[in-house]
Tab-separated table of C-alpha atoms in Angstrom:
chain	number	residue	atom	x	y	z
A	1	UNK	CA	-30.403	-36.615	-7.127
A	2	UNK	CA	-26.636	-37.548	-6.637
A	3	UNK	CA	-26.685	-38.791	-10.250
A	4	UNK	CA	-27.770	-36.054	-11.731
A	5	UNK	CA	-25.426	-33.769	-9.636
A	6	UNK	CA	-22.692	-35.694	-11.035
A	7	UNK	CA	-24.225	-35.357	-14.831
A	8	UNK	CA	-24.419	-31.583	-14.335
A	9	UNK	CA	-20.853	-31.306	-12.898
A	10	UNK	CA	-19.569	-33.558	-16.356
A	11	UNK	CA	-22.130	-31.066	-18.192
A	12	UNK	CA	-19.914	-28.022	-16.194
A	13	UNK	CA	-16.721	-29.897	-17.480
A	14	UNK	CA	-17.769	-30.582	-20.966
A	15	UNK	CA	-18.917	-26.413	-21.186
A	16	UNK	CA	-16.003	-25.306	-19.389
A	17	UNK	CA	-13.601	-26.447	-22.003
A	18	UNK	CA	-14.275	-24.583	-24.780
A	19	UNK	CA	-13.587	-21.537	-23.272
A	20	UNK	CA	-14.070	-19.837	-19.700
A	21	UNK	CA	-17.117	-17.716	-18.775
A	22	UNK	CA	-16.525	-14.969	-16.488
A	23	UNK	CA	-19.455	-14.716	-13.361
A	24	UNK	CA	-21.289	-11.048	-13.724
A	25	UNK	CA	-19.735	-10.179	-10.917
A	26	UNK	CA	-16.099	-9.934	-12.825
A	27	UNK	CA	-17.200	-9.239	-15.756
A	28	UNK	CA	-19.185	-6.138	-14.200
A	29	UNK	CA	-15.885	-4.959	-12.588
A	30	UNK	CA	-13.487	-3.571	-15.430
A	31	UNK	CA	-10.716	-3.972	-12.843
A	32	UNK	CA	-10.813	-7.616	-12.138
A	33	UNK	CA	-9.081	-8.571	-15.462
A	34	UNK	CA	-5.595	-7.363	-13.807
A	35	UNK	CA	-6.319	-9.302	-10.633
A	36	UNK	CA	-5.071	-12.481	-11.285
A	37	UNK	CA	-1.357	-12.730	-9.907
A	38	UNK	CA	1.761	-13.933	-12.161
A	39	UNK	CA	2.742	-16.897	-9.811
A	40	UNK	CA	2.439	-20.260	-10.338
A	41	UNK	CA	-0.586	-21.941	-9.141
A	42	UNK	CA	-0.278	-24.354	-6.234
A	43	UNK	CA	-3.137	-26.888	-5.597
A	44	UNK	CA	-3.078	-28.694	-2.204
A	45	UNK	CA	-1.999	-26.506	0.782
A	46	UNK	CA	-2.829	-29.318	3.073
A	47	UNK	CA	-4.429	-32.073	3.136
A	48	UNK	CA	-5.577	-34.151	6.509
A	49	UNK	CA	-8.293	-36.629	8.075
A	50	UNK	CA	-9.388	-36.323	11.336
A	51	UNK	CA	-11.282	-38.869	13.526
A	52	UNK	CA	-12.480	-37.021	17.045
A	53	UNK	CA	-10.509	-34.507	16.502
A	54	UNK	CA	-7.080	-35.709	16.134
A	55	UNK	CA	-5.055	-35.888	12.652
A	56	UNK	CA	-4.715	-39.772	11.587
A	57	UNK	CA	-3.720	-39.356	8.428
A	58	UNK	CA	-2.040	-36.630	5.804
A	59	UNK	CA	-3.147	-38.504	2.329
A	60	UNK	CA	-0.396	-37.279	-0.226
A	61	UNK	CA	-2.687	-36.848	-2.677
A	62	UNK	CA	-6.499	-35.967	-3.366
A	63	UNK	CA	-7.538	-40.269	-4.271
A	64	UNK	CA	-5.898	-41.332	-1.635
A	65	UNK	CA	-7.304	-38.532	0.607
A	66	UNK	CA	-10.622	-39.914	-1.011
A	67	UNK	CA	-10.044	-43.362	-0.050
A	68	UNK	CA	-9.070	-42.840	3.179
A	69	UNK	CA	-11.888	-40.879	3.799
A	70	UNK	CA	-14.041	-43.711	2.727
A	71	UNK	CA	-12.480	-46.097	4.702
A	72	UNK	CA	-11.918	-44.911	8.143
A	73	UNK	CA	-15.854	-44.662	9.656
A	74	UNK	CA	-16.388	-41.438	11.882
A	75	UNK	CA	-13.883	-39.814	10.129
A	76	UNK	CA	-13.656	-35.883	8.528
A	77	UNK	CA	-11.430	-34.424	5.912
A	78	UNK	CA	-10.040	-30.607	5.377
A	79	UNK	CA	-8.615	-30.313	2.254
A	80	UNK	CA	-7.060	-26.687	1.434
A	81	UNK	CA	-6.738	-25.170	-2.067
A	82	UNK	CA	-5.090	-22.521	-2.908
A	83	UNK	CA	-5.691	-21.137	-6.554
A	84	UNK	CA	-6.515	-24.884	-8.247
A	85	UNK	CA	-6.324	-25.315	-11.105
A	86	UNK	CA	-10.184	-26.269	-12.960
A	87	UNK	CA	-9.886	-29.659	-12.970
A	88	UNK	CA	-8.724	-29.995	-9.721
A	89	UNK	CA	-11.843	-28.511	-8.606
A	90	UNK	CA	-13.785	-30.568	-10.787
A	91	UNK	CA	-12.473	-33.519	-9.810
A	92	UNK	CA	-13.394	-32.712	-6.378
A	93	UNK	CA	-16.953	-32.143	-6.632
A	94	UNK	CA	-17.765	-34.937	-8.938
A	95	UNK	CA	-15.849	-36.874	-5.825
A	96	UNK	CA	-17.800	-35.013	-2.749
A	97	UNK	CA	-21.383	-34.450	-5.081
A	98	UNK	CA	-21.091	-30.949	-4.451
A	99	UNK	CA	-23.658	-28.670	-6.582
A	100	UNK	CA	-22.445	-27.277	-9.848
A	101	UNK	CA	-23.435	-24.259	-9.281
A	102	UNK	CA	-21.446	-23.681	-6.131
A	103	UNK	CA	-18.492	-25.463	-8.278
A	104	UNK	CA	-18.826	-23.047	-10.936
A	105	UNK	CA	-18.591	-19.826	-8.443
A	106	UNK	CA	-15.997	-21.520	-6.957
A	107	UNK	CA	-14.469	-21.522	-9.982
A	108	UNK	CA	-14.244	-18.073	-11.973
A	109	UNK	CA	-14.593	-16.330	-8.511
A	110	UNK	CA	-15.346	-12.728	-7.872
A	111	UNK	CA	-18.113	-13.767	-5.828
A	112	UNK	CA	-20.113	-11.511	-3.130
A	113	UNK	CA	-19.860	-12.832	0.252
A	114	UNK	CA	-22.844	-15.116	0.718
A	115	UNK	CA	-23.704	-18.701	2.395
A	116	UNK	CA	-25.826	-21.259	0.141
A	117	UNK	CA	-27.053	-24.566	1.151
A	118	UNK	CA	-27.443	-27.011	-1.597
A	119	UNK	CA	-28.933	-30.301	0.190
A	120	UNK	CA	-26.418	-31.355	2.691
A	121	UNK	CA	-23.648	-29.349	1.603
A	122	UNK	CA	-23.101	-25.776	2.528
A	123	UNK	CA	-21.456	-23.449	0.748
A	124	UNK	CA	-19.979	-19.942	1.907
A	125	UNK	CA	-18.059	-16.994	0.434
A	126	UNK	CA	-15.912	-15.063	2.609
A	127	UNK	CA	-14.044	-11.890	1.714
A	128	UNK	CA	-11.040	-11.902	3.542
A	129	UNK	CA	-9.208	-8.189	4.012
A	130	UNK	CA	-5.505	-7.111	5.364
A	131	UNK	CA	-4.339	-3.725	5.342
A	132	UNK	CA	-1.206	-2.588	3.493
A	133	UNK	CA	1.074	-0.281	5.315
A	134	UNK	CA	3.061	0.250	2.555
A	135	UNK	CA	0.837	1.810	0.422
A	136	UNK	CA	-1.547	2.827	2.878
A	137	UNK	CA	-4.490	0.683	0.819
A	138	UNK	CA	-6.213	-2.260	1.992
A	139	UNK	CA	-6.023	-5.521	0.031
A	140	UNK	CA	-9.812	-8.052	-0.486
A	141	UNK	CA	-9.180	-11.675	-0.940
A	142	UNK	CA	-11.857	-14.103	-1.731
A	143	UNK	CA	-12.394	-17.446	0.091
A	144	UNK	CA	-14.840	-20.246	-0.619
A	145	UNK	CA	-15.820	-23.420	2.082
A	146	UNK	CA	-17.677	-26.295	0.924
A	147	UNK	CA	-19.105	-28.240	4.378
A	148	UNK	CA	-20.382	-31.352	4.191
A	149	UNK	CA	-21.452	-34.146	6.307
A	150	UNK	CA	-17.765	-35.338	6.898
A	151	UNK	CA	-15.646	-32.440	4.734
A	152	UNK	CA	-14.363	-29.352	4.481
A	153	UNK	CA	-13.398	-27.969	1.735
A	154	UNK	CA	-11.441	-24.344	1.101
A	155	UNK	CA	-10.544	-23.051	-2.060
A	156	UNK	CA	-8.286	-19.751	-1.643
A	157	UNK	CA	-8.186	-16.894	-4.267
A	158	UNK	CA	-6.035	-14.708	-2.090
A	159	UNK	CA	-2.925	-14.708	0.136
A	160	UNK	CA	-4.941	-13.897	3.344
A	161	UNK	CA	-5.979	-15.750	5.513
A	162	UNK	CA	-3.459	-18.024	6.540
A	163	UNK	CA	-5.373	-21.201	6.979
A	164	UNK	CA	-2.269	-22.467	8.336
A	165	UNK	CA	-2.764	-20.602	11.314
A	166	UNK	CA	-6.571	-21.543	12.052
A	167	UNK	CA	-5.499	-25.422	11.489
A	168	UNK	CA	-2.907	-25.255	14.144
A	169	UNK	CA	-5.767	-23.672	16.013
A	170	UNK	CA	-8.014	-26.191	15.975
A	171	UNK	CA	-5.759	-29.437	16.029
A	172	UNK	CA	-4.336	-27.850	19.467
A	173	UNK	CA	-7.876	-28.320	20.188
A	174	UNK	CA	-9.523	-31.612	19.986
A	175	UNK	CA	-12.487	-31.044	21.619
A	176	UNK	CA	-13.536	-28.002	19.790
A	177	UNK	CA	-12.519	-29.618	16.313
A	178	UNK	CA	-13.602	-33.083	17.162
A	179	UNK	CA	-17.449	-31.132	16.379
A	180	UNK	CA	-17.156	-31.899	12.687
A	181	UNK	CA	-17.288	-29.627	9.436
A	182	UNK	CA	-19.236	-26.935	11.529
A	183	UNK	CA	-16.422	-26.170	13.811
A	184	UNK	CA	-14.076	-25.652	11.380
A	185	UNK	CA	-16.174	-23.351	9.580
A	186	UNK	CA	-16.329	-21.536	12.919
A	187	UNK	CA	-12.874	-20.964	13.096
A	188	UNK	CA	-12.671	-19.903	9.709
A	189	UNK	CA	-15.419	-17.247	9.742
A	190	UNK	CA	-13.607	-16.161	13.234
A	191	UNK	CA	-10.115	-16.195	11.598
A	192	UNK	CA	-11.914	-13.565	8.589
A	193	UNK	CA	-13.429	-11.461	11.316
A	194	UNK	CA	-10.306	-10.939	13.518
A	195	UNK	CA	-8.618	-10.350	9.899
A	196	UNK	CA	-10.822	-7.176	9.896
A	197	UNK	CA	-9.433	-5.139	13.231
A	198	UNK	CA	-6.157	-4.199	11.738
A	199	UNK	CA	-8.108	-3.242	8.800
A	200	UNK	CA	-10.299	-0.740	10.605
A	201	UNK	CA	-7.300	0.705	12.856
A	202	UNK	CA	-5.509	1.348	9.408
A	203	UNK	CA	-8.657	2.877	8.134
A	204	UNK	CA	-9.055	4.909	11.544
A	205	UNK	CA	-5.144	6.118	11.273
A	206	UNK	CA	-6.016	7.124	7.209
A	207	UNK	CA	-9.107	9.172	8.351
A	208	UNK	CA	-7.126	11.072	11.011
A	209	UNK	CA	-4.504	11.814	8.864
A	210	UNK	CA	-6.956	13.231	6.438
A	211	UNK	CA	-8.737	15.332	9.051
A	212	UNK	CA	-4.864	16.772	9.769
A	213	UNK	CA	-4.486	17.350	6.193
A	214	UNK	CA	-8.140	19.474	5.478
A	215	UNK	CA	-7.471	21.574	8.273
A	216	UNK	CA	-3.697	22.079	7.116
A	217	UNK	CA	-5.245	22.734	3.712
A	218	UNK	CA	-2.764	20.464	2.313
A	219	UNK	CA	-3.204	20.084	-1.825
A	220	UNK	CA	-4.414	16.764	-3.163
A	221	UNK	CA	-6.668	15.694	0.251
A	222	UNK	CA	-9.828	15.417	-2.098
A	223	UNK	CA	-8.248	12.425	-4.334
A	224	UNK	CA	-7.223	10.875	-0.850
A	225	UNK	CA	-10.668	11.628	0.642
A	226	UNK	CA	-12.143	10.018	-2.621
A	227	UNK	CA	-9.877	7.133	-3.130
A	228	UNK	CA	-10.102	5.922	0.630
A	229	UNK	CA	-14.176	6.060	0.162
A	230	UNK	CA	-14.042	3.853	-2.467
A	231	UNK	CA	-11.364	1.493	0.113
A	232	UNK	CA	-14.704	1.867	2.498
A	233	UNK	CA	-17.244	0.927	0.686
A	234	UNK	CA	-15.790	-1.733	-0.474
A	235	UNK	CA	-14.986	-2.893	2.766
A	236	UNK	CA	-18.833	-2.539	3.724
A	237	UNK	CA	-19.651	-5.320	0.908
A	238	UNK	CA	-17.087	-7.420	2.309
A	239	UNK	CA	-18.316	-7.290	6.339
A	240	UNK	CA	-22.188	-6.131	5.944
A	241	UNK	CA	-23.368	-9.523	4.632
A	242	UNK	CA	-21.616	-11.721	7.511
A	243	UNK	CA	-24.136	-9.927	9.939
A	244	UNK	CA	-26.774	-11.888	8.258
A	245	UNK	CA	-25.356	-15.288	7.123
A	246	UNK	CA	-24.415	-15.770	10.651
A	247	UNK	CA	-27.801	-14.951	11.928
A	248	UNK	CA	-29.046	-17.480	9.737
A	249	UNK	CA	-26.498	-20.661	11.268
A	250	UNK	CA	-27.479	-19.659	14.499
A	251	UNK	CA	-31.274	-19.789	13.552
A	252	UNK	CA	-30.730	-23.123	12.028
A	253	UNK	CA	-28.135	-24.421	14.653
A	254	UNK	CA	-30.820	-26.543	16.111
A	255	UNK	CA	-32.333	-28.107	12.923
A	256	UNK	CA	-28.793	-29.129	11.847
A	257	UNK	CA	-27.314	-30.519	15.549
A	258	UNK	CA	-24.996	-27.787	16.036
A	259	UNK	CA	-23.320	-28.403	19.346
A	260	UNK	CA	-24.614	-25.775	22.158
A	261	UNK	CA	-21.320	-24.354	22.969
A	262	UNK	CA	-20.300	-23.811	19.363
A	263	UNK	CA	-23.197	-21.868	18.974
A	264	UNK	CA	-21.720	-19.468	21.977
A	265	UNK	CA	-18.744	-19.214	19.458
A	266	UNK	CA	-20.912	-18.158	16.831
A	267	UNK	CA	-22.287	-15.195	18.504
A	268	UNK	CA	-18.970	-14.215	19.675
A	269	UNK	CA	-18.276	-14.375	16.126
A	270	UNK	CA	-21.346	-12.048	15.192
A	271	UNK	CA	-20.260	-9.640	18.150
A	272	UNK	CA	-17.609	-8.988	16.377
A	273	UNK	CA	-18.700	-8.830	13.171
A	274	UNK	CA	-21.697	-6.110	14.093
A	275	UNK	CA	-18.774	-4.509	15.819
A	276	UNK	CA	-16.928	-4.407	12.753
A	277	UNK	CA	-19.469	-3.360	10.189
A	278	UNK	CA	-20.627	-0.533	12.916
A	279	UNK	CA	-16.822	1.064	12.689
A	280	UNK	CA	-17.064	0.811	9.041
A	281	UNK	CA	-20.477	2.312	8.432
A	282	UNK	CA	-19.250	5.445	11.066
A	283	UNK	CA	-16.024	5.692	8.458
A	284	UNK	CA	-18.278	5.682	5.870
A	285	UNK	CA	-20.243	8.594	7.487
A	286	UNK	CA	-17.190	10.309	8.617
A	287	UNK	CA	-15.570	10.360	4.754
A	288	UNK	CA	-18.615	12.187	4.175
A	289	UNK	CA	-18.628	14.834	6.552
A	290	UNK	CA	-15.137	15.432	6.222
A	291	UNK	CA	-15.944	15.698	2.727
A	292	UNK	CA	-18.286	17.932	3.130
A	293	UNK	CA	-15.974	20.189	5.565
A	294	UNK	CA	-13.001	19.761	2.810
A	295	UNK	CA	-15.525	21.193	0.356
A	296	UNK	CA	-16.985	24.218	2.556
A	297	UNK	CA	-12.587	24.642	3.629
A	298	UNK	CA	-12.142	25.386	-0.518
A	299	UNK	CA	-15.213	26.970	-0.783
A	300	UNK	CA	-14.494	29.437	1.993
A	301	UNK	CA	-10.815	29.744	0.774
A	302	UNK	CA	-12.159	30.742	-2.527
A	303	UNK	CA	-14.454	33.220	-1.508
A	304	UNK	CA	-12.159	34.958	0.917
A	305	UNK	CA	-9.653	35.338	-2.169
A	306	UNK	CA	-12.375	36.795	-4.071
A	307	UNK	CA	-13.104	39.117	-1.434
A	308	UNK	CA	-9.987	40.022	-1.380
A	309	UNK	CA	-9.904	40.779	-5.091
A	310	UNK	CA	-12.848	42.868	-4.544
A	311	UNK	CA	-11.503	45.048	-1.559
A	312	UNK	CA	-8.659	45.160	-4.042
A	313	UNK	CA	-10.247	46.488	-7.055
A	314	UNK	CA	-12.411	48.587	-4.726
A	315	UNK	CA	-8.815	50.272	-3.444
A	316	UNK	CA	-8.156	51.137	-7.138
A	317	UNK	CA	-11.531	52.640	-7.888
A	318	UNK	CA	-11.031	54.569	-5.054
A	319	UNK	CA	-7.477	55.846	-6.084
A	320	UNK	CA	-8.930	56.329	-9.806
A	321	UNK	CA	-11.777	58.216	-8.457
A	322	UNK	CA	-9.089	60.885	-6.812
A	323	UNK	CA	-6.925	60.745	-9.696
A	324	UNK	CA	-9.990	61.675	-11.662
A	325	UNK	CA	-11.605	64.440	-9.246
A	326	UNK	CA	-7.960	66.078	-8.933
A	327	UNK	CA	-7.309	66.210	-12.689
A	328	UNK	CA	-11.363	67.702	-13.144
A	329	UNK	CA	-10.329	70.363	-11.015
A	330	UNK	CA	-7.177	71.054	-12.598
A	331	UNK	CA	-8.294	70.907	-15.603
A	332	UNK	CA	-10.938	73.536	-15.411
A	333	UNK	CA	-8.066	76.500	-15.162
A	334	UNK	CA	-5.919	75.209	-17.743
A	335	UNK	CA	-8.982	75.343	-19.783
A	336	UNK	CA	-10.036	78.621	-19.230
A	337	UNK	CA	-5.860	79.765	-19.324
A	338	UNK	CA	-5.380	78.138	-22.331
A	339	UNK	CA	-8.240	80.007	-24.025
A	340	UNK	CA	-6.955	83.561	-22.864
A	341	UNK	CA	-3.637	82.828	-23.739
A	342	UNK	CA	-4.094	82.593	-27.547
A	343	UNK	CA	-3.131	85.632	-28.350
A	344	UNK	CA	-5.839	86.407	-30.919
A	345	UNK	CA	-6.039	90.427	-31.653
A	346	UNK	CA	-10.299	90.384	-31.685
A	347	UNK	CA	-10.832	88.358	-28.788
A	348	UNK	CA	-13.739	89.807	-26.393
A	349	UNK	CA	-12.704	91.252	-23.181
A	350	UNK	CA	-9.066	91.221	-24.705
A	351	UNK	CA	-8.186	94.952	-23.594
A	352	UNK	CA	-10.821	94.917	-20.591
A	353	UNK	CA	-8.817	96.519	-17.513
A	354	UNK	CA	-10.846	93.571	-15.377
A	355	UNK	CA	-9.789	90.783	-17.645
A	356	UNK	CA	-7.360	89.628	-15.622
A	357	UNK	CA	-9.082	89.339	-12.417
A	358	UNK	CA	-11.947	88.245	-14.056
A	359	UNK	CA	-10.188	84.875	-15.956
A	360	UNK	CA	-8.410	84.370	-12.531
A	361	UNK	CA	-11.603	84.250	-10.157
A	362	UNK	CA	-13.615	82.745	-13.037
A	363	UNK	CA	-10.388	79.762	-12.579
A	364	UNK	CA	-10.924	79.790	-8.569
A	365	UNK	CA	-14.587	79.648	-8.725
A	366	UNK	CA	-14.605	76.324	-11.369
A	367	UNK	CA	-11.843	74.592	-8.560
A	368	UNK	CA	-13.657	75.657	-5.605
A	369	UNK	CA	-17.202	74.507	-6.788
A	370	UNK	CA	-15.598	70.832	-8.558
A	371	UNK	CA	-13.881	70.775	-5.261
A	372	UNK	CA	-17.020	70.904	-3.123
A	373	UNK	CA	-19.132	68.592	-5.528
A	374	UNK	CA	-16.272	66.171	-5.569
A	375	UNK	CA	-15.999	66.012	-1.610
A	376	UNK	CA	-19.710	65.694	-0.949
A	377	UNK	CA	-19.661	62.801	-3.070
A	378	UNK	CA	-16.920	61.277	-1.429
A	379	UNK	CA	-14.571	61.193	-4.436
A	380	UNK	CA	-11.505	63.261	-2.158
């Protein structure tokens, strides 16, 4: 089996060489080609063996990291990566046996957060997060752990998290790190999830700033709404997975002799996770509602300047209507003037001694009766 782990990694080599073959999950995300950043690579972060706990060595370079690991019995190594270069990688699995698929994930990256065992090496996928307060955006890292029997191996693809930090951590603690590969895999999964709570307070402050901004009716809150959902769900894929890949090591705690107080860690670990992916599905929800209220806001707004329009144009029609009643009844006596005054010599009731009285009553009756139709119609 080793053998032909080794064969497949050469295979992996021999393939990778004539060109590089993005994973479907890059290659499905148009966005991942401007990822990459423009500084150098580095290769070893650090490199140590312990033996119960306690540093005894820091090899200064990967072969004599291997041989010391080989050589000192009851004895673990962490080696940290960040951005290797292929080879390095490589040359590290064909060392440690370590599956070539996991090598080849580990490899083109863009991976979704998941934990695969691949005989006695496991192999996990973390997606780290830290929250930007400059631009108000949060920033996903990608992190991959190879444990074995007596190894640990981290390959970074992002700035956070500072391994450093969770190193320190555990060489101030013997006892905890004197467990093997499993407890440093602990406090690496711990390190992600803690990674998470400024993540969700920035996310909390964005959403209340939003909900100030719909009910100020500020411009442009829809793009932010929008833009910050996408932040969300992204988040989701990041945290929603650890719920169950923890689940799993402490289901199979006992079949692989993990110790019964790390175990305790674990499910402090998984507290906080399910506390984590809770907050995140309620932002999710609340995104939605507000929205949903954002929408019903410009909706409203909209129909309250049509209305507005319409008592408007409703004004005018009324004026217009007056305007037009008005010049109906004054029009009905110029009419009737204009047709005595013509002056015509044969004109009937021309010299009639009641003409007079006659056009002018005939010109008082026409007002008075559009008058009264006008008013019971409501057009004066």
């Amino acid at each position: 089996m080793a053998d032909r782990r080794v064969r497949g990694v050469r295979s992996l080599m021999r393939g990778r060489s004539g060109g590089t073959r993005d994973s479907p999950e890059r290659s499905m995300d148009p966005r991942s080609a401007g990822d990459e950043p423009s500084t150098p690579r580095s290769l070893v972060i650090d490199n140590a063996i312990y033996v119960d706990g306690r540093r005894t060595a820091t090899p200064e370079s990967l072969p004599d990291a291997f041989a010391c690991l080989k050589n000192t019995p009851d004895s673990m190594a962490w080696i940290g990566f960040y951005r290797p270069e292929e080879a390095v990688i490589l040359n590290v699995a064909e060392e440690f046996d370590l599956h070539e698929l996991a090598v080849e994930d580990a490899i083109v990256a863009h991976q979704r957060p998941k934990a695969d065992r691949y005989g006695d090496t496991l192999f996990v996928v973390l997606r780290p997060a830290r929250y930007l307060d400059e631009t108000e955006e949060v920033g996903f890292g990608e992190l991959h752990v190879f444990v074995g029997q007596n190894f640990v191996i981290t390959v970074r693809h992002s700035e956070a998290p500072d391994l450093s930090q969770v190193r320190r951590r555990m060489e101030a603690d013997p006892e905890l790190l004197g467990q093997g590969p499993q407890a440093v895999l602990y406090a690496i999964m711990d390190a992600v999830v803690d990674g998470y709570a400024p993540v969700v307070a920035g996310l909390q402050n964005d959403i209340d700033e939003i909900e100030v901004q719909v009910f100020g009716n500020e411009p442009g809150v829809s793009r932010r709404i929008y833009e910050l959902s996408r932040e969300v769900i992204e988040f989701q894929r990041a945290t929603r997975p650890l719920l169950g890949m923890i689940e799993g090591f402490i289901a199979g705690a006992a079949k692989y002799g993990v110790d019964q107080e790390l175990q305790r860690y674990l499910r402090d670990v998984a507290d906080h996770a399910i506390t984590v992916a809770e907050r995140v599905s309620g932002f999710r929800q609340m995104l939605h509602d507000i929205l949903v209220v954002n929408s019903t806001m410009v909706a409203q707004a909209q129909n309250e300047h049509m209305t507005n329009l319409t008592e408007a144009s409703n004004a005018q029609n009324e004026e217009v209507k007056k305007i037009s009643a008005w010049a109906a009844i004054l029009f009905a006596p110029t009419l009737v003037g204009t047709i005595y005054g013509m002056n015509f010599d044969v004109m009937p009731e021309i010299h009639w001694a009641l003409g007079y009285p006659f056009a002018v009553l005939l010109m008082a009756g026409v007002c008075v009766t559009l008058y009264l139709v006008f008013k019971r119609r409501d057009w004066l």
